[in-house]
Rosetta silent file (secondary structure, phi, psi, omega in degrees, C-alpha in Angstrom):
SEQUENCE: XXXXXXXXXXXXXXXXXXXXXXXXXXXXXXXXXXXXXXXXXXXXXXXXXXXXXXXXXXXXXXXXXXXXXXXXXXXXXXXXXXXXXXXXXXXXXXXXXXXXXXXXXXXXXXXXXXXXXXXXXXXXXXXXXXXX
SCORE:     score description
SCORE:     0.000 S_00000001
   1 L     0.000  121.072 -177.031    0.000    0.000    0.000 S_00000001
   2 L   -57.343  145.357  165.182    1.621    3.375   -1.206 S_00000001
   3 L  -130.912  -43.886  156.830    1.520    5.893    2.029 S_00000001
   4 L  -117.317  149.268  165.306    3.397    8.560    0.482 S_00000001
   5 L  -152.434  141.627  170.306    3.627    9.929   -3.457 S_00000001
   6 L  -129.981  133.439 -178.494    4.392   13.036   -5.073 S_00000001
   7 L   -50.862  171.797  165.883    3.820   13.329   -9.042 S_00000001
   8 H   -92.897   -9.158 -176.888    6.348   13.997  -10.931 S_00000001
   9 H   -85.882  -22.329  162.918    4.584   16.853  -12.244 S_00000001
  10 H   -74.041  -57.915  168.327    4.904   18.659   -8.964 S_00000001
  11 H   -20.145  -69.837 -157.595    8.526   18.055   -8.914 S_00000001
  12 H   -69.265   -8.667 -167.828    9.076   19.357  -12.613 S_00000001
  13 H   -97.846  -12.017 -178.541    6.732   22.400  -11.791 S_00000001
  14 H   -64.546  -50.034 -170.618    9.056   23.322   -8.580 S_00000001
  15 H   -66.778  -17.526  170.605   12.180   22.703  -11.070 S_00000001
  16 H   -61.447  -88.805 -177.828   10.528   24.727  -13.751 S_00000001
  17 H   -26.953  -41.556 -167.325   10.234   27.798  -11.325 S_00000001
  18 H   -69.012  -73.155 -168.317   14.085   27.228  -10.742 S_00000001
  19 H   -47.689  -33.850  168.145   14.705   27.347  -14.635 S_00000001
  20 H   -51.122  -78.630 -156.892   12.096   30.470  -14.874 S_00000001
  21 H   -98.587    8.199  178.395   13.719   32.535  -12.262 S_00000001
  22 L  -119.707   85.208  155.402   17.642   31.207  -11.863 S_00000001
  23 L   -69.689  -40.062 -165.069   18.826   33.415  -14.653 S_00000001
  24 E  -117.430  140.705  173.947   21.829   35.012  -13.183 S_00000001
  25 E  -113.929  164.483  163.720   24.567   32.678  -11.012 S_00000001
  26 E  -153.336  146.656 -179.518   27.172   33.929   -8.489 S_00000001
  27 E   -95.863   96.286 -176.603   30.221   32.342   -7.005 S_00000001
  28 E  -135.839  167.985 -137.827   30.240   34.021   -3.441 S_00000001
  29 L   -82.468 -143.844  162.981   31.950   33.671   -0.276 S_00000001
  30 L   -95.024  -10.855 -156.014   29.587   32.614    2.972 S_00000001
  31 L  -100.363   87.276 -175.664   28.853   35.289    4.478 S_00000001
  32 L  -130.524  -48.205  164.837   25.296   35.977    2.332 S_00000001
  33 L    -2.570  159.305  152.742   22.660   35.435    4.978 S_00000001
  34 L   167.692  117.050 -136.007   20.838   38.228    6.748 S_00000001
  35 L     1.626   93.278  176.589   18.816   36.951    9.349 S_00000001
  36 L    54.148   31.004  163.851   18.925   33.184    8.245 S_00000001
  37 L  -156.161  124.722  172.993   17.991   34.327    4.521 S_00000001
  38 L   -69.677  136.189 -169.267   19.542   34.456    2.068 S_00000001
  39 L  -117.464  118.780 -171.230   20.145   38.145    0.412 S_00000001
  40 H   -34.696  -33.568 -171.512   20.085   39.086   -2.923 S_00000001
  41 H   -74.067  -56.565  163.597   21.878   42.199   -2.185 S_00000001
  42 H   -50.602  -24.521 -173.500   24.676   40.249   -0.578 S_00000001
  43 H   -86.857  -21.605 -144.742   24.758   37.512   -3.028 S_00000001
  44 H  -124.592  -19.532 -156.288   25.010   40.096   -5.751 S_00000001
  45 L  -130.852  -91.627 -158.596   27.110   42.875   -4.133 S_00000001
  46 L  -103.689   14.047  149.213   29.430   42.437   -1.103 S_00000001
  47 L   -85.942  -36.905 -172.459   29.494   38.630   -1.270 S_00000001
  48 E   -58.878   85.763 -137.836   30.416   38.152   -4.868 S_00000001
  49 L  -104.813    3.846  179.195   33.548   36.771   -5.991 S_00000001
  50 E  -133.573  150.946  179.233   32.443   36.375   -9.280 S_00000001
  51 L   -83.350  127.650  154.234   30.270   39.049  -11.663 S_00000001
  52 L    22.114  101.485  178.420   26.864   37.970  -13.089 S_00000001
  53 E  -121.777  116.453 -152.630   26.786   34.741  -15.116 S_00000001
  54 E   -79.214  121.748  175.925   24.148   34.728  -17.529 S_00000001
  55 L  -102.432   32.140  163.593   22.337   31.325  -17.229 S_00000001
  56 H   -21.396  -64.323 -177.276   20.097   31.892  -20.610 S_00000001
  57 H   -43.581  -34.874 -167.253   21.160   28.068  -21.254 S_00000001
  58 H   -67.784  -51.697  163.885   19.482   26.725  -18.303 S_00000001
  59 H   -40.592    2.757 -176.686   15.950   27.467  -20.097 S_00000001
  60 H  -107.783  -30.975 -164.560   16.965   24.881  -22.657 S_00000001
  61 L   -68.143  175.770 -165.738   17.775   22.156  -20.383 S_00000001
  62 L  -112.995  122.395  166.492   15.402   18.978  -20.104 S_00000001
  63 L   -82.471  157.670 -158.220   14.307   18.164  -16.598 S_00000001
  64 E  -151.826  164.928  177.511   14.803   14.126  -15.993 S_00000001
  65 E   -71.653  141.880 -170.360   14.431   11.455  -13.475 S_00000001
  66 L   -60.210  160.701  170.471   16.597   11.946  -10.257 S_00000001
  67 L   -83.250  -16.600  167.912   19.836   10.168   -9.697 S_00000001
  68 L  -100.782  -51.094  177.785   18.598    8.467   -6.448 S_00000001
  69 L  -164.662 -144.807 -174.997   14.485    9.032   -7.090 S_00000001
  70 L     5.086 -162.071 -156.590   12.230   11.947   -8.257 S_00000001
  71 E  -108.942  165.225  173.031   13.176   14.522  -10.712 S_00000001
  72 E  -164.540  172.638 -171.398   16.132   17.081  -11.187 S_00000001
  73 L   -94.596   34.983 -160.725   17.618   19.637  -12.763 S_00000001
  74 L   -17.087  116.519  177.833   21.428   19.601  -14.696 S_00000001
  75 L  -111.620   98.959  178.671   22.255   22.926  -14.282 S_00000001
  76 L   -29.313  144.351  175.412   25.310   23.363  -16.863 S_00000001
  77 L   -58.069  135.906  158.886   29.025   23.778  -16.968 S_00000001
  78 E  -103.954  134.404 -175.101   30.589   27.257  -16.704 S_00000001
  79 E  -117.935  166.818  177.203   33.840   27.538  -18.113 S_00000001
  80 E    26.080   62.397  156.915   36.908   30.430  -17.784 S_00000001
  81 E   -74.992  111.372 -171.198   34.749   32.529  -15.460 S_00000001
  82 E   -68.608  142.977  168.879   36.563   35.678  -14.495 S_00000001
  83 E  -102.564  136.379  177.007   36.790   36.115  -10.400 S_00000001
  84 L   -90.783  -37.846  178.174   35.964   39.643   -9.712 S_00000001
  85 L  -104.251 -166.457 -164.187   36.837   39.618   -5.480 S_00000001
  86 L  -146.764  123.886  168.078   39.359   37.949   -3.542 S_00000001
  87 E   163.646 -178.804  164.380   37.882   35.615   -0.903 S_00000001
  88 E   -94.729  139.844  163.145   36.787   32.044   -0.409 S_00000001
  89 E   -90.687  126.067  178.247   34.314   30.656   -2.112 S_00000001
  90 E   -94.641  -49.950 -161.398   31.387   28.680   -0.187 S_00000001
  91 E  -119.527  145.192  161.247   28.149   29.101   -2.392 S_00000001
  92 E  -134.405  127.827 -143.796   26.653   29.283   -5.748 S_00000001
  93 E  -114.215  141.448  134.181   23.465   31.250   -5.687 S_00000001
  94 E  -111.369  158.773 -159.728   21.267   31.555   -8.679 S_00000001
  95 E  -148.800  145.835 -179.782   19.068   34.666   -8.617 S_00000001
  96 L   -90.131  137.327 -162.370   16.469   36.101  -10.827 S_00000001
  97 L   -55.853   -5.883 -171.092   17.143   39.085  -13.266 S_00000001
  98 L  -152.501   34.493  173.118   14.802   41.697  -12.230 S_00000001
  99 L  -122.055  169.085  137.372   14.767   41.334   -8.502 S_00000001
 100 L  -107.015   81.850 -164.249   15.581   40.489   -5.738 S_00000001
 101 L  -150.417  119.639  170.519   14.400   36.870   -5.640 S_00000001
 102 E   -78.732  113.838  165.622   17.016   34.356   -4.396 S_00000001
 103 E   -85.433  -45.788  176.184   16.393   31.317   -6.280 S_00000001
 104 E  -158.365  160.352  164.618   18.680   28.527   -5.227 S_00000001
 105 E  -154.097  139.039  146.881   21.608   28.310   -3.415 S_00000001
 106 E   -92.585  157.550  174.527   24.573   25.496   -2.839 S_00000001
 107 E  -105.774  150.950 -174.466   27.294   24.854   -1.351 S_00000001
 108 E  -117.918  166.283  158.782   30.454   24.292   -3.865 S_00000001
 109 E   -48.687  127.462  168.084   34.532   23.390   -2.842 S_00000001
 110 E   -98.619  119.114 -176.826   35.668   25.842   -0.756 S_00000001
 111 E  -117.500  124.088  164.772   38.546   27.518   -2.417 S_00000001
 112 E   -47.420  103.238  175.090   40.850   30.863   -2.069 S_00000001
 113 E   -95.436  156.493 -111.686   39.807   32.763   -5.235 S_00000001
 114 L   175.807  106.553  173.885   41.984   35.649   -6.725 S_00000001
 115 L   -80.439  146.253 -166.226   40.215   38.639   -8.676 S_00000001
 116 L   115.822  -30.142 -158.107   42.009   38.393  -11.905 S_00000001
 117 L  -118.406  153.272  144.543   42.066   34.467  -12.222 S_00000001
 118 E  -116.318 -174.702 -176.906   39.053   32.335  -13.563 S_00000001
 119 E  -156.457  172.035 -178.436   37.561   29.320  -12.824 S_00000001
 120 E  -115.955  148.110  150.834   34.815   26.630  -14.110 S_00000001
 121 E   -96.353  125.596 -148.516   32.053   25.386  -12.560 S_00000001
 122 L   -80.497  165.706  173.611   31.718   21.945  -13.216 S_00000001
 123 L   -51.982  149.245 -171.364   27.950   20.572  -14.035 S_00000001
 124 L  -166.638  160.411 -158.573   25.510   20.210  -10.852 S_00000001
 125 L  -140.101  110.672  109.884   21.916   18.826  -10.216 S_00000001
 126 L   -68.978  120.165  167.349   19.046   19.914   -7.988 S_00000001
 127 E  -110.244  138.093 -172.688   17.192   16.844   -7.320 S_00000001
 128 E  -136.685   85.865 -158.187   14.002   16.782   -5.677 S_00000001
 129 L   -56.262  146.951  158.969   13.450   13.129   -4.234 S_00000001
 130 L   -49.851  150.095 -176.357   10.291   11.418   -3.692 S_00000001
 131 L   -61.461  160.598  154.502    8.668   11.497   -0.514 S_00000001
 132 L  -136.478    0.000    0.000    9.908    8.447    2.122 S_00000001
């Protein structure tokens, strides 16, 4: 007897809304918060070790079955991204283009970045598992 299920069509409409509204990415240190939220202004401003990275591509991708169970998202590689700050990098925020609306955030390898140097950001998944 099933006890929990969630469609996949709920899944794909949460992951849509990512793909809608995660236009812009940023490679920023840890410090983004402001009280236990994340803030656009900080993700975008005095967090930011990287400048705007236009994620136009991400409306093309195909949402798919999860790698453990429900659906997810591939969010594509960025290559020879210029670092704009000096700092470590914790997070990679996507953010929407004509807002402030924080869309996702992760945590990535934390690494010394250098403004002046770039770096790639390898391929990454939000997955958004079935209930258990």
């Amino acid at each position: 007897m099933t006890t929990k299920y969630a469609n996949d069509s709920m899944m794909d409409a949460a992951l849509s809304w990512v793909k809608t509204n995660g236009v812009k990415m940023y490679v920023t240190t840890a410090s983004i918060d402001s009280a236990s939220t994340p803030s656009y202004t900080k993700i975008t401003s005095t967090a930011a070790l990287t400048a705007a990275i236009s994620m136009s591509s991400l409306a093309s991708v195909s949402l798919a079955d999860g790698d453990t169970s429900g659906r997810k998202l591939s969010v594509p590689q960025k290559a020879s991204i210029a670092v704009t700050g000096s700092g470590t990098a914790a997070r990679v925020c996507l953010v929407n283009s004509s807002g402030s609306v924080v869309t996702y955030v992760t945590t990535c390898t934390s690494q010394a970045l250098a403004s002046g140097n770039t770096i790639t950001i390898p391929t990454w998944d939000i997955e958004v598992r079935d209930p258990s």
